[in-house]
Structure formats: structure tokens, C-alpha cells
XYZ file of C-alpha atoms in Angstrom:
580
model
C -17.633 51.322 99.966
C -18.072 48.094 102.046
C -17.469 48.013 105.553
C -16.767 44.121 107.573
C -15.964 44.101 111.167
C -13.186 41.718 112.072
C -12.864 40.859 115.716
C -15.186 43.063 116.987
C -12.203 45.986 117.190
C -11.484 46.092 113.642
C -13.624 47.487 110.355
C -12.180 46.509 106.688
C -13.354 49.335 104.213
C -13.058 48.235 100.877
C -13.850 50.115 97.987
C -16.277 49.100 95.221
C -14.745 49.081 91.909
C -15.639 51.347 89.045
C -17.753 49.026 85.869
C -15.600 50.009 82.788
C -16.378 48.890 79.418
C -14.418 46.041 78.374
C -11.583 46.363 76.122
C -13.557 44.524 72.976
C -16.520 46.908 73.834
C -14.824 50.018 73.265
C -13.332 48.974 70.153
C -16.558 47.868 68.794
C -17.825 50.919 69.715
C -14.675 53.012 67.996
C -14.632 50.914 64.710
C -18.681 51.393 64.453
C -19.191 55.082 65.955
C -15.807 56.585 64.291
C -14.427 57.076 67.819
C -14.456 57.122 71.589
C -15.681 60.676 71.897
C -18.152 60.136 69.400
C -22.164 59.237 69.663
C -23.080 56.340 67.756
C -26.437 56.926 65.945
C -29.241 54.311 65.009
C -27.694 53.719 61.649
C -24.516 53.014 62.989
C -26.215 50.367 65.592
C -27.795 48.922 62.735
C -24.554 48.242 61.290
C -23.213 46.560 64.749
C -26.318 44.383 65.169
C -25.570 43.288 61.351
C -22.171 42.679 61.124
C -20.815 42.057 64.718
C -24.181 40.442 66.394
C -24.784 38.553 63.383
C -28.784 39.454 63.540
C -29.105 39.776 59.827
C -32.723 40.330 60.658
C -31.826 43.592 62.603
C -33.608 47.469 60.743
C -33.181 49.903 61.577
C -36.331 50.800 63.364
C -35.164 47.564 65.849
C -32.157 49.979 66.538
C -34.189 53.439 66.575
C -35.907 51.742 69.506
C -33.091 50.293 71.136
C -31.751 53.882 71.296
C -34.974 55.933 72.760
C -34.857 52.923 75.206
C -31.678 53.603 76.297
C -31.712 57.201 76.773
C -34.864 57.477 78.202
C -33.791 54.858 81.142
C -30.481 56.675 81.335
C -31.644 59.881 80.969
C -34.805 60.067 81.541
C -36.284 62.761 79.311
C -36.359 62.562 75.311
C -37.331 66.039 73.325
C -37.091 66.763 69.789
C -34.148 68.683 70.764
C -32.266 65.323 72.209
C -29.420 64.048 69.772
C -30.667 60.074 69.295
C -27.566 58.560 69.769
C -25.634 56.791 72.053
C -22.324 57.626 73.800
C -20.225 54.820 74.891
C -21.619 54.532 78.524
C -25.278 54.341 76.949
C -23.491 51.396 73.916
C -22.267 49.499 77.806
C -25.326 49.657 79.467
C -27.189 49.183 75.946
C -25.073 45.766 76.126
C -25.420 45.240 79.475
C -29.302 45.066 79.779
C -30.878 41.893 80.269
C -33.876 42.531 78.400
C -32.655 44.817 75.285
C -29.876 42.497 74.548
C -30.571 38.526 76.085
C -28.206 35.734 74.882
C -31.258 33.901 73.588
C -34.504 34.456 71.728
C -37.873 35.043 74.019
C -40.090 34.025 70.720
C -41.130 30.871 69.177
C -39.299 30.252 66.161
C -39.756 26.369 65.225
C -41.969 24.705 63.132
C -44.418 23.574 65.390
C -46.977 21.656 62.635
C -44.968 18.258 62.954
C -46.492 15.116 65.160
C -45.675 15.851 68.571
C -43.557 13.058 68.406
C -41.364 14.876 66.837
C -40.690 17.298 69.778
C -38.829 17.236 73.000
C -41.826 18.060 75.622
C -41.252 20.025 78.749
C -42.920 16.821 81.489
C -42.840 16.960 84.648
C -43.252 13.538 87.092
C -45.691 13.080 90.235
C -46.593 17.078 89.662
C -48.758 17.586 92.549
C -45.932 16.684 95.166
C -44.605 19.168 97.200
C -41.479 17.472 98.909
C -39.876 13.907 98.509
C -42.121 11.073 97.149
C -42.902 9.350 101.012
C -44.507 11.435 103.159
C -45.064 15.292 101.699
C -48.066 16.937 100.711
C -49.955 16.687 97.295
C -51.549 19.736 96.192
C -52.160 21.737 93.301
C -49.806 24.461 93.830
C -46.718 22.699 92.666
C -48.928 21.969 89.678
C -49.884 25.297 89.260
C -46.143 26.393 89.383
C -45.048 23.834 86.680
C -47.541 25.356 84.358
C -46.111 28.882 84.899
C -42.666 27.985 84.178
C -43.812 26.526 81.146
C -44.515 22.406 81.417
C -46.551 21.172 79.443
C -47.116 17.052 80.805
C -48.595 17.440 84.305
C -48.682 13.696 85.773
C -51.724 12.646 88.351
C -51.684 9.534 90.209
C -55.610 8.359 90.453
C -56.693 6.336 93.375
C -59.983 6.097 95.085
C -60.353 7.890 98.325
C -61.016 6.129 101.872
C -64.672 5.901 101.297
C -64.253 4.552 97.620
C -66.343 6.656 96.227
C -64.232 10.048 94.954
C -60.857 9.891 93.360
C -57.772 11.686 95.022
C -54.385 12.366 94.129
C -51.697 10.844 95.903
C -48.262 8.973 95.613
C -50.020 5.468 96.094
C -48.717 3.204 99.021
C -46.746 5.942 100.950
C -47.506 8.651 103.360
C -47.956 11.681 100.946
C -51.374 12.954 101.696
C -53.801 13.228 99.061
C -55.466 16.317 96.833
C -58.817 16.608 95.344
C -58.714 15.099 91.915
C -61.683 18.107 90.663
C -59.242 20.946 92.216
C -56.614 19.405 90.479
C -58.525 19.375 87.460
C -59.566 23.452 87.782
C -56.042 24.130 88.630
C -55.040 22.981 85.455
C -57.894 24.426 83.279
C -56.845 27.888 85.052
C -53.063 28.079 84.357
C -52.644 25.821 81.565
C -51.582 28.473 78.776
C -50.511 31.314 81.041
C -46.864 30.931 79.692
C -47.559 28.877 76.509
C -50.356 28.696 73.872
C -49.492 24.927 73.340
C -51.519 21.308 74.489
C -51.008 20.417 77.734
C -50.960 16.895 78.510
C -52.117 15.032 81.423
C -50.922 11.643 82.043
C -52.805 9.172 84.387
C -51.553 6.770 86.490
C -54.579 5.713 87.149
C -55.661 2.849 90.316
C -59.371 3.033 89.694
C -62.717 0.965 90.082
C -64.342 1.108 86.538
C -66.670 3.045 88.510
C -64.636 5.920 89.149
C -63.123 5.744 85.750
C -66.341 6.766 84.905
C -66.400 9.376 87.235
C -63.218 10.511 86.438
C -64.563 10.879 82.543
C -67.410 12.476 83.778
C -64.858 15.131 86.193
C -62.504 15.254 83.364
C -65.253 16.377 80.480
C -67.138 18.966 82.895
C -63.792 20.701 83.661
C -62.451 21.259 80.091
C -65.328 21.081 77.634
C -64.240 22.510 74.848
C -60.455 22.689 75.966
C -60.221 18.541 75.495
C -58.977 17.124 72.508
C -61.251 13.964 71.888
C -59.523 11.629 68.939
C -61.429 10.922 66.405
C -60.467 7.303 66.353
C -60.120 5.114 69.026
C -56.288 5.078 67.803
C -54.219 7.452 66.243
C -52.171 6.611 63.563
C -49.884 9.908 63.647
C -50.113 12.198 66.422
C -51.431 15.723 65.840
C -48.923 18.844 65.974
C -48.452 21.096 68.518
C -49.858 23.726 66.279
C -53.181 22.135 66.016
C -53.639 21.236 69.644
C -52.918 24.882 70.289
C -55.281 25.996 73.439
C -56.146 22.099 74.304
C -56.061 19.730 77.177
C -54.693 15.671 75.730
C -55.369 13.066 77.945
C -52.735 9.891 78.232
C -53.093 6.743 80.174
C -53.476 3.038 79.184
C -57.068 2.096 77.774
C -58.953 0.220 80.460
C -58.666 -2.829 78.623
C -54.797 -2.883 78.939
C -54.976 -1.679 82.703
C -57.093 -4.630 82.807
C -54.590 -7.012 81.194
C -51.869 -5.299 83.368
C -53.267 -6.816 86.510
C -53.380 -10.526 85.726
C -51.502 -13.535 86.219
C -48.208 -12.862 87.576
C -45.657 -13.420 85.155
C -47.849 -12.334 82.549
C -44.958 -10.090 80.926
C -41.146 -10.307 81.562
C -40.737 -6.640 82.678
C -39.493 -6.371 86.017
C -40.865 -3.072 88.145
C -38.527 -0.686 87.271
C -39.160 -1.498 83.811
C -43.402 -1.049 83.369
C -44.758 2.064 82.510
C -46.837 2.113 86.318
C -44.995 2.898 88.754
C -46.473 2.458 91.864
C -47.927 -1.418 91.107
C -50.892 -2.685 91.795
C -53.669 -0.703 93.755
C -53.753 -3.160 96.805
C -57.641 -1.643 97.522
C -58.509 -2.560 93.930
C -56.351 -5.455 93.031
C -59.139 -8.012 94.102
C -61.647 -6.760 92.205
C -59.500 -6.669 89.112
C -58.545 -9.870 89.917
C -61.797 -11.459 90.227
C -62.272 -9.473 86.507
C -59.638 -10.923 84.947
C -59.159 -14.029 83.206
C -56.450 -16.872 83.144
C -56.146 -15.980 79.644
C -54.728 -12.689 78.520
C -57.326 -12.804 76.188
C -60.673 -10.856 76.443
C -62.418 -9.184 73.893
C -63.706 -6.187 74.030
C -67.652 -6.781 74.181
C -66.971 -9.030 77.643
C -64.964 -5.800 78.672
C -67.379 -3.288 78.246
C -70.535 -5.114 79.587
C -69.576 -4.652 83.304
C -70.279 -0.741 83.042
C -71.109 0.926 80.876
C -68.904 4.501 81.963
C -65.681 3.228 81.499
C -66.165 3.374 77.363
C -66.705 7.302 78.167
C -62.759 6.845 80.255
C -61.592 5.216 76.900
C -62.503 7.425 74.630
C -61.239 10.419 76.169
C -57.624 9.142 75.940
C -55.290 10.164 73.123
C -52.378 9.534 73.246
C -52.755 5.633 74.342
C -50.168 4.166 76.989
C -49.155 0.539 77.226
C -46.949 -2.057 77.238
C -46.982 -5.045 75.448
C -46.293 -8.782 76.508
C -43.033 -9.453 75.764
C -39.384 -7.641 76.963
C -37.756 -4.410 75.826
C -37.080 -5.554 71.983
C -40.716 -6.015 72.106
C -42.027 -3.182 73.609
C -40.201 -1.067 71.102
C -41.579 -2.711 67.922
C -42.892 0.333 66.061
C -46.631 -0.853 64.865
C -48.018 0.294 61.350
C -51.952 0.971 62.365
C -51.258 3.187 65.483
C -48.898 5.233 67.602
C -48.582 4.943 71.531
C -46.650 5.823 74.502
C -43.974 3.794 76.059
C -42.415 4.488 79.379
C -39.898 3.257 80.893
C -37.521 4.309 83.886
C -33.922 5.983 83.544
C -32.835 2.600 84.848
C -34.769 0.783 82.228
C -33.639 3.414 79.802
C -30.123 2.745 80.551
C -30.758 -1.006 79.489
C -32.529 -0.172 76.378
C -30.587 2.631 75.165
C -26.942 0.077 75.732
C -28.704 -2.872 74.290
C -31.519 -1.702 71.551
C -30.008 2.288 71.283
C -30.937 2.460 67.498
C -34.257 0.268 68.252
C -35.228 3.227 70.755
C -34.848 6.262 67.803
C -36.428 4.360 65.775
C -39.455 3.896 68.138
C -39.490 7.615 69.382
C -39.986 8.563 65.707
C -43.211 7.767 65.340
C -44.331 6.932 69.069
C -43.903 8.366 72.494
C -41.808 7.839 74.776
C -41.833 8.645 78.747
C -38.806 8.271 80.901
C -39.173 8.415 84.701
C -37.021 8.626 87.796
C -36.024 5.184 89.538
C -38.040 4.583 92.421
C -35.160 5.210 94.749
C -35.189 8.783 94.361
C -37.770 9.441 97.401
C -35.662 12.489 97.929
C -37.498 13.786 94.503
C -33.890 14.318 92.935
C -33.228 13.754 89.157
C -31.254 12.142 86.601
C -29.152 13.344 83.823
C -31.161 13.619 80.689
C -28.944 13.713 78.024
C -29.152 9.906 77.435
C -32.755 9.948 76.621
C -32.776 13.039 74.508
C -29.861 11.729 72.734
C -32.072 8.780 72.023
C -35.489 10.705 71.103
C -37.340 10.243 73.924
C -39.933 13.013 74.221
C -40.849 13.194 77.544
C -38.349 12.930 80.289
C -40.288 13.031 83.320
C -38.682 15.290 85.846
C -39.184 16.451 89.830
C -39.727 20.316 89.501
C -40.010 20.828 92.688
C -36.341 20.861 93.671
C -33.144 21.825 92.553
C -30.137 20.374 91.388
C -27.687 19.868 87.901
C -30.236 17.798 86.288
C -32.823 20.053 86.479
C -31.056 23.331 85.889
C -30.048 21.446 82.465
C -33.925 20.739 82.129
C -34.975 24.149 82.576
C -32.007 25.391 79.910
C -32.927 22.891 77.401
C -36.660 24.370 77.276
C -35.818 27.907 77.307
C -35.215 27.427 73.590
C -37.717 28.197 70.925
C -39.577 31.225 73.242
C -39.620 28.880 76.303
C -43.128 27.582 74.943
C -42.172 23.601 76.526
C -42.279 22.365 72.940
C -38.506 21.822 71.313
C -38.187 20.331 67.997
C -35.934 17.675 67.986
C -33.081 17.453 65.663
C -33.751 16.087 62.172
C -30.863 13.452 62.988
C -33.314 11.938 65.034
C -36.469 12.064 63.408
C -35.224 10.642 59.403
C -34.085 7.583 58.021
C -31.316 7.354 55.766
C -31.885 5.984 51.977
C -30.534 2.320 53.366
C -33.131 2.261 55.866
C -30.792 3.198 59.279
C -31.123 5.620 61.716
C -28.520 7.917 63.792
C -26.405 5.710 65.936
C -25.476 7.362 68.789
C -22.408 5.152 69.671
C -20.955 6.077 66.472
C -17.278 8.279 66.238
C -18.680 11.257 65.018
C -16.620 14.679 64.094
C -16.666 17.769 65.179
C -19.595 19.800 63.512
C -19.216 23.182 65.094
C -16.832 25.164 67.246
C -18.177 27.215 70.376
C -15.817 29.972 71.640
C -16.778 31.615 74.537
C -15.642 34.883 76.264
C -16.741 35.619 79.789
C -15.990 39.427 80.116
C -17.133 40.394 83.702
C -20.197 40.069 86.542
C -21.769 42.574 88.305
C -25.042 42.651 90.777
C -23.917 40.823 93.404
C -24.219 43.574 95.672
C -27.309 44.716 94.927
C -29.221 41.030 95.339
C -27.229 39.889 98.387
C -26.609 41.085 102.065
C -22.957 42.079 102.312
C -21.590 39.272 104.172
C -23.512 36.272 102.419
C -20.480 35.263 100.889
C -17.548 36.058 103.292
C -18.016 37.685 107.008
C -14.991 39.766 106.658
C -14.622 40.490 102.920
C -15.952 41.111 99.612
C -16.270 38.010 97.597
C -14.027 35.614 95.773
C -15.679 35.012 92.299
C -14.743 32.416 90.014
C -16.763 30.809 87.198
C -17.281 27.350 86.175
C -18.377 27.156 82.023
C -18.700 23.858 80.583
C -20.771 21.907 78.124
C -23.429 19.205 78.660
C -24.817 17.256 76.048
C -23.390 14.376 74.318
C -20.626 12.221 75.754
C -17.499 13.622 73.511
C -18.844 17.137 73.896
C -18.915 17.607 77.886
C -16.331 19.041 79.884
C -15.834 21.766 82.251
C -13.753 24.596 82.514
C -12.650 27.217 85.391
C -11.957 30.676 85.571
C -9.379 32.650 87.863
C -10.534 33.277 91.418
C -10.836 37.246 91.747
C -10.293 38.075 94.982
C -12.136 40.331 97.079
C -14.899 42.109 94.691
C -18.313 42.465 94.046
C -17.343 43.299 90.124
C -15.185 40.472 89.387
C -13.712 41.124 85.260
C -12.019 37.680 84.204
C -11.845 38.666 80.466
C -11.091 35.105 79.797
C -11.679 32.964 76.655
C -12.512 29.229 76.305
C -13.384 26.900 73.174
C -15.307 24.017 73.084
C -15.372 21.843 69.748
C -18.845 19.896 69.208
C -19.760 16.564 67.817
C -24.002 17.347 68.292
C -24.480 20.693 69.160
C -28.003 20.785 68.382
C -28.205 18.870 71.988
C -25.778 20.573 73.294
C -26.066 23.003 77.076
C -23.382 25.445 78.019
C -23.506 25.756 81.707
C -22.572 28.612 83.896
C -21.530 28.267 87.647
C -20.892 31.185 89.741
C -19.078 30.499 93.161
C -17.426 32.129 95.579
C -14.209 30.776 96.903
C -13.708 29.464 100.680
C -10.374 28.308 102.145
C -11.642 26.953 105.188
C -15.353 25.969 104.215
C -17.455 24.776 100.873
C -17.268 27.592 98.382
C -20.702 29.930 98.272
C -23.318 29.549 95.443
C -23.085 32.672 93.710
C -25.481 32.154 90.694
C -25.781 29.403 87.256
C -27.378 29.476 84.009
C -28.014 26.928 81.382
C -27.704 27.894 77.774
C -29.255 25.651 74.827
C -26.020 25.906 72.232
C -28.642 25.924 69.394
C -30.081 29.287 70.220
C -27.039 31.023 71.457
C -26.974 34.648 69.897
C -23.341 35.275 68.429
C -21.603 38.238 69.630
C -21.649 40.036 72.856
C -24.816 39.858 75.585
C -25.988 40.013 78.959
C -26.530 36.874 80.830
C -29.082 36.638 83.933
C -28.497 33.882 85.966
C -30.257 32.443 88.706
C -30.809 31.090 91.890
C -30.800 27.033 92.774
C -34.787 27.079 92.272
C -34.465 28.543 88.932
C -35.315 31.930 89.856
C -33.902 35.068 88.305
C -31.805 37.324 90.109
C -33.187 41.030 89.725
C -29.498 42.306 89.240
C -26.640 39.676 88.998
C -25.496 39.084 85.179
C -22.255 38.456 83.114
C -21.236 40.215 80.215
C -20.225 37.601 77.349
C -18.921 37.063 74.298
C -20.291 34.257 71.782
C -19.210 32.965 68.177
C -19.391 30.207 65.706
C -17.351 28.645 63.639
């Protein structure tokens, strides 16, 4: 029963509806069990998992322990004298559990001994920010957070402190205070494989003194020991896999040398801002002394580099995956060199240029080599950017603000809950081969439909439980209604609507919607809850992001979450999924 006051005089009592199975639930459970009033045993869930679920991986013991855990959190006490099977209340709440029957898998399943090129990586940009990029606090909580939730590129913006002689961590040339560059460091070391066993990387943006490059190798090595994966040439000519980086700490910048280059004449390279892979320009406390370093020529070899100290060879040769960009304009930066691999990066504005004018010049690069993508500079509110574009185009690391909320990012955090949620996703093999005429995918091209998603969204429930009873409406029960759409490629997205269902906490829409895909290996089915408000905007009511690839056929409970990508203890849907 829920009571609302209306007018102060008034009180609405509204009943809560009773949960009843579904119509396609009860004749699953008929056609497998041999009938309403009768128990389904183990081998008979077997069978279902088989043949409905499509888990042709499914034994029997799987369902034996799906059916002691039902019983004993439904009833509470198993003996030897308790009939193991399952009546068609315990088959509901069997397929309404979160945890006993999730839309996804919780375990890696990829190959993870490719080049790490070969993977989308979970990377987050400016990690130790807590607010917008001009005047909030760095620390290493919001770094410590990214971690948990499973990123695996933590960025750190180096710049010597007031006194020039320690290195903190701040947004350079804004009003973001700064963080200790050591805690940052133990932060790291502490929570780096909490919720994955894979490398994390660290990229540097760094604004140095070759002094405290050296002191930054010096921080860097005492921290992780062991932990840091040193290369064991000064470039790699294929990167390692995440398998064999398993448990390690991979350090990316550009080389001194290049940071070196970076700073001289002006005009040296045709990039504009938006375009370089550093992002916050020239260090305006060190830009003197680099220029003073730096020749006319953009020619210096190494031995003049190195003789004016001695520690920044130690800050070279800790970096291994080597970033850069070379003289010249996009086409040029994405030549793909034979002797050694790199990283590239390049903001979503710069992205947009490259993908429209070199698109198959960009795959082609992010086969072999890295590349970073970054949010324009205008985005001091620490919003994001749709990502599609540069996964669609292989770029591994598309640098995101975690520390808000938003569309983009509640696509970011559904692409990496596939393959266990580890922040390593293989990439499609579209994207990483080369036909026998020598061409790779074009991503402009017409391409057919390859698979068929249909979609059934059966019913909600939880609301009630996880909200006060007026969050949604003062003087009712809410008006649910679902948005379920597709993100991914261009042909492939659209979004679709449910009914409104007025006035419950248990809203049952029992609708069905298709959606034909051209690349569904890329491919995100979203989930909006709202409620419905004549007179005001409608009431966030929960949202989930799917990766198609890893969708579970048949019927499952869905969690969804809150704007910050937090779970709801008791909110879910009950859906329907197949193939064809």
C-alpha cells in the first residue's frame, strides 16, 4: 500500500501490485517441468539452460547449484528430506536474480595473448581531477576510483612544484590545485589490480626540468620495483599482450628527446593545438630553459642530448610504449613505421578530421600502433564525447572524464563490462586484418545487415525498495516508461519507446522490439528508465548499457544503475534476448 497526501486534506492509497510470472515464463516453465503444478528438477533446468538459454556449456551440476541456491534463499533450510526442485515461484525468482542469472558474462573469456594494440583499453583522461578541468581539486581518490571500476590508463600531468624542486600533479595553466606526484604514485601501486589482473598504464604529460625527469625515474622505480615493465629495447617493434604484462605497471610518454624537439621553433610542425598529442602546451616555467636547449635545427643527436644530465637516460628508458608526433600533418603522423610501434594522440576534434579525411589511413595505423583520443579543450565542464567514431576506427584508448556522468560515459562503462569487465576488449578482427589485396575495413562502406537483435522487455520491479515514495511524483506512484535503443555504428543506432504505465511501482510492458545490425560486434543496447511528468522534466528512473557481443540469449535479469554508474541494490527488468 502507498499512501500520498494531496492538499493537505486528502490521502491517495494505492495498492502495490502483485509480481506475476510473465506469460513466456510460465510456459517455459510448463513445456520444461511437464506442468504448472509441477516442480521442475535439476535435470529439467539443465534442459532449459540448453535449449532455451542457449548456454550449451550448462551441466548439470551448474543447475544442481542453481537449485540449492534458490531454495535455500527462498526457503531457507535444505535437509536430505527437501525435494531439490523448483516450483514456478522459485523458476521466477530463479530468473529474476541478478546474480544467478545476469544478461552478461562476469569472466574473462578473450584471448588476451595478442599486442595490446589489438585491444580496446579502458583510459581514462586527467585522472586525478575531481571536478571540471579549471579550478577543482587533483587528488588521488578519483584515481583510486578509476582503478576500482576497472581502468586500466590512468593519465598524470607532471609539472614542477612552486619551489622547482618536486613534481606535482595538476591541470597545467589553470586553477586546479595540485597532488603529490609520490602519493599518486602509491595510490596506484595499491589499487592497480583490485578489479583486474591486467597492465596498467600510466601516461605522462609530462612539463619537466631534465632534472626532475630524473627524479621522476628515480620516484617512479622506488614505487613499483618489480611491478614496472622495463622494455628491453629502447623501441618496441610489437607491443607485448595483455597476458604477459599481467600484474605490471607500463609507462607512456614521449622520449625526452622528442619533448625536446616539441618545444622548438614555432612552426616547427603543421599541427595546430587541438591536434598535438600535449595538451596543455608549453610549460611557461620551463619553456626558457628548453628554449635555450634547443637548437634552430630540429636536428640533435642523441650524444649532445644526453650530456646535459645524466638522469634523464634513466626517464627514457623507463618508457614503453613511446609517444610522439612527427613533423609533418595528419597523413604523416599516421604513417605506420616498420622498426617500431608508438602512440599517437590526437583530440576527438582532430579525430573527426582524420577519421573524414584519412578513415582507412587511421585502421591501418591502430593495427600495429596506439592510438589516444582526448576530449577538446572546451570541455572544462569534464563532459565527454561519443566514442563510437574512434572505436569504429581502432583507436585503443579513448581517453574519457570518469568523474561525471552523462550518455557518453554510460556507453563507456557498457562497452568495458564485456569480457569479465577486466578494461581489456579485443577488438574485432575486421579491424585488426588485411584483406589478400592489401585493404583494410572501410568504415564508410554500405554494409548489410549481419545479425538481428530482438529484444523483449517483460517488466521492472525495485523501485520501491531503492527510492523514497515520492521521488518520482508527490501525489502518486510512478509513471514508467523505457527508452531501448542501439549505439554503435551509424546505420545501426536508433531509439525506441515503450508505453507509459501509469501509476506503479511494478510497471509490466511485455513489449517487443527488433533491431537489424550492420557491426554488431561494436554495437551497445541502451536502457533508459524514466518516469513521466506532464508539467515538469520526466524523473531518472535508472539506465544500463549492454555490449551486443556478450548479450546472453534468452530470458535474464537486468540491474541498472544510477547516473554515476552505480548499481541499484533492487531495481531490475526482466528481459528477453535472441539472435538471429
Amino acid at each position: 500500500m502507498g499512501n500520498y497526501r494531496v492538499c493537505l486534506c486528502f490521502i491517495r492509497r494505492f495498492k502495490m501490485s502483485k509480481e506475476e510470472p510473465p506469460p513466456d515464463v510460465k510456459e517455459a516453465f510448463v513445456k520444461y517441468a511437464g506442468g504448472v503444478a509441477a516442480n521442475m528438477t535439476a535435470e529439467q533446468l539443465r534442459s532449459f539452460l540448453v535449449e532455451f538459454q542457449g548456454d550449451q556449456t550448462a551441466s548439470l551440476a551448474d543447475a544442481q547449484r542453481i537449485v540449492e541456491h534458490v531454495l535455500q534463499r527462498r526457503h531457507h533450510v535444505i535437509t536430505k528430506l527437501t525435494k531439490h526442485s523448483l516450483t514456478l515461484d522459485d523458476f521466477y525468482y530463479y530468473l529474476f536474480s541478478m546474480d544467478l542469472n545476469p544478461p552478461i558474462s562476469d569472466q574473462v573469456h578473450q584471448d588476451m595473448r595478442a599486442p595490446l594494440s589489438h585491444y580496446y583499453i579502458y583510459t581514462s583522461h586527467n585522472t586525478y581531477l575531481t571536478g571540471n578541468q579549471l579550478s577543482s581539486n587533483s587528488s588521488d581518490v578519483p584515481i583510486i576510483n578509476a582503478l576500482k571500476s576497472g581502468v586500466r590508463v590512468v593519465e598524470l600531468d607532471l609539472w614542477p612544484n612552486s619551489e622547482e624542486d618536486e613534481i606535482d600533479v595538476l591541470h597545467g595553466r589553470t586553477l586546479t590545485t595540485p597532488v603529490e606526484f609520490v602519493r599518486c604514485l602509491k595510490s596506484i601501486k595499491e589499487n592497480a589490480f583490485i578489479a583486474s589482473p591486467y597492465p596498467v598504464i600510466i601516461t605522462l604529460e609530462d612539463h619537466l626540468t631534465p632534472d626532475l625527469q630524473a627524479k621522476a625515474a628515480e620516484y617512479i622505480k622506488e614505487t613499483f620495483g618489480d611491478m614496472l615493465f622495463f622494455p628491453e629495447a629502447e623501441y618496441l617493434q610489437e607491443f607485448p599482450s595483455p597476458e604477459e604484462l599481467k600484474y605490471r605497471i607500463v609507462i607512456s610518454t614521449k622520449p625526452p628527446k622528442e619533448y625536446l624537439r616539441s618545444k622548438n621553433v614555432k612552426g616547427e610542425n603543421s599541427f595546430s593545438d587541438d591536434e598535438t598529442d600535449d595538451e596543455d602546451g608549453v610549460d611557461t616555467v620551463c619553456s626558457k630553459f628548453y628554449h635555450i636547449l634547443a637548437s634552430e635545427s630540429s636536428e640533435s643527436d642523441d650524444s649532445d642530448y644526453e650530456s646535459y644530465t645524466t638522469g634523464v637516460s634513466e626517464y627514457k628508458r623507463l618508457i614503453a610504449i613511446h609517444a610522439g608526433k612527427p613533423n609533418g600533418g595528419l597523413k604523416e603522423a599516421l604513417k605506420v613505421g616498420a622498426d617500431k610501434v608508438r602512440r599517437l594522440s590526437l583530440s576527438e576534434k582532430a579525430l573527426k578530421k582524420a577519421t573524414k579525411a584519412h578513415g582507412m589511413d587511421v585502421i591501418r595505423f591502430t593495427q600495429k600502433n596506439m592510438l589516444r583520443i582526448y576530449p577538446k579543450g572546451t570541455r572544462v565542464n569534464s563532459s565527454n564525447y561519443k566514442p563510437q567514431n574512434a572505436w569504429l576506427h581502432g583507436a585503443q584508448m579513448v581517453a574519457f572524464n570518469m568523474q561525471g556522468h552523462g550518455k557518453s560515459l554510460s556507453l563507456m562503462r557498457g562497452m568495458f563490462r564485456s569480457n569479465g569487465g577486466c578494461g581489456y576488449v579485443k577488438k574485432p578482427d575486421f579491424l585488426i586484418t588485411v584483406d589478400s589485396h592489401g585493404k583494410v575495413f572501410d568504415p564508410n562502406a554500405n554494409l548489410p545487415v549481419k545479425r538481428t537483435l530482438k529484444v523483449k522487455l517483460y517488466m521492472g520491479v525495485g523501485w520501491n525498495l531503492d527510492f523514497e515514495n515520492t521521488h518520482f511524483h508527490l501525489y502518486s506512484p510512478p509513471d514508467f516508461y523505457t527508452r531501448i535503443g542501439i549505439a554503435g555504428a551509424p546505420a545501426d543506432e536508433v531509439i525506441k519507446k515503450t508505453e507509459i504505465k501509469e501509476e506503479t511501482w511494478s510497471p509490466v510492458w511485455n513489449e517487443e522490439f527488433t533491431f537489424p545490425l550492420t557491426i554488431p560486434e561494436l554495437a551497445l543496447l541502451r536502457i533508459d528508465v524514466y518516469s513521466y511528468n506532464i508539467s515538469d522534466k520526466d524523473v531518472f528512473g535508472g539506465q544500463n548499457c549492454l555490449p551486443v557481443s556478450e548479450v546472453k540469449p534468452g530470458i535474464h535479469a537486468v540491474p541498472l544503475f544510477d547516473r554515476k554508474g552505480s548499481k541499484y541494490s533492487s531495481v531490475k527488468l526482466l528481459m528477453r534476448f535472441e539472435f538471429s
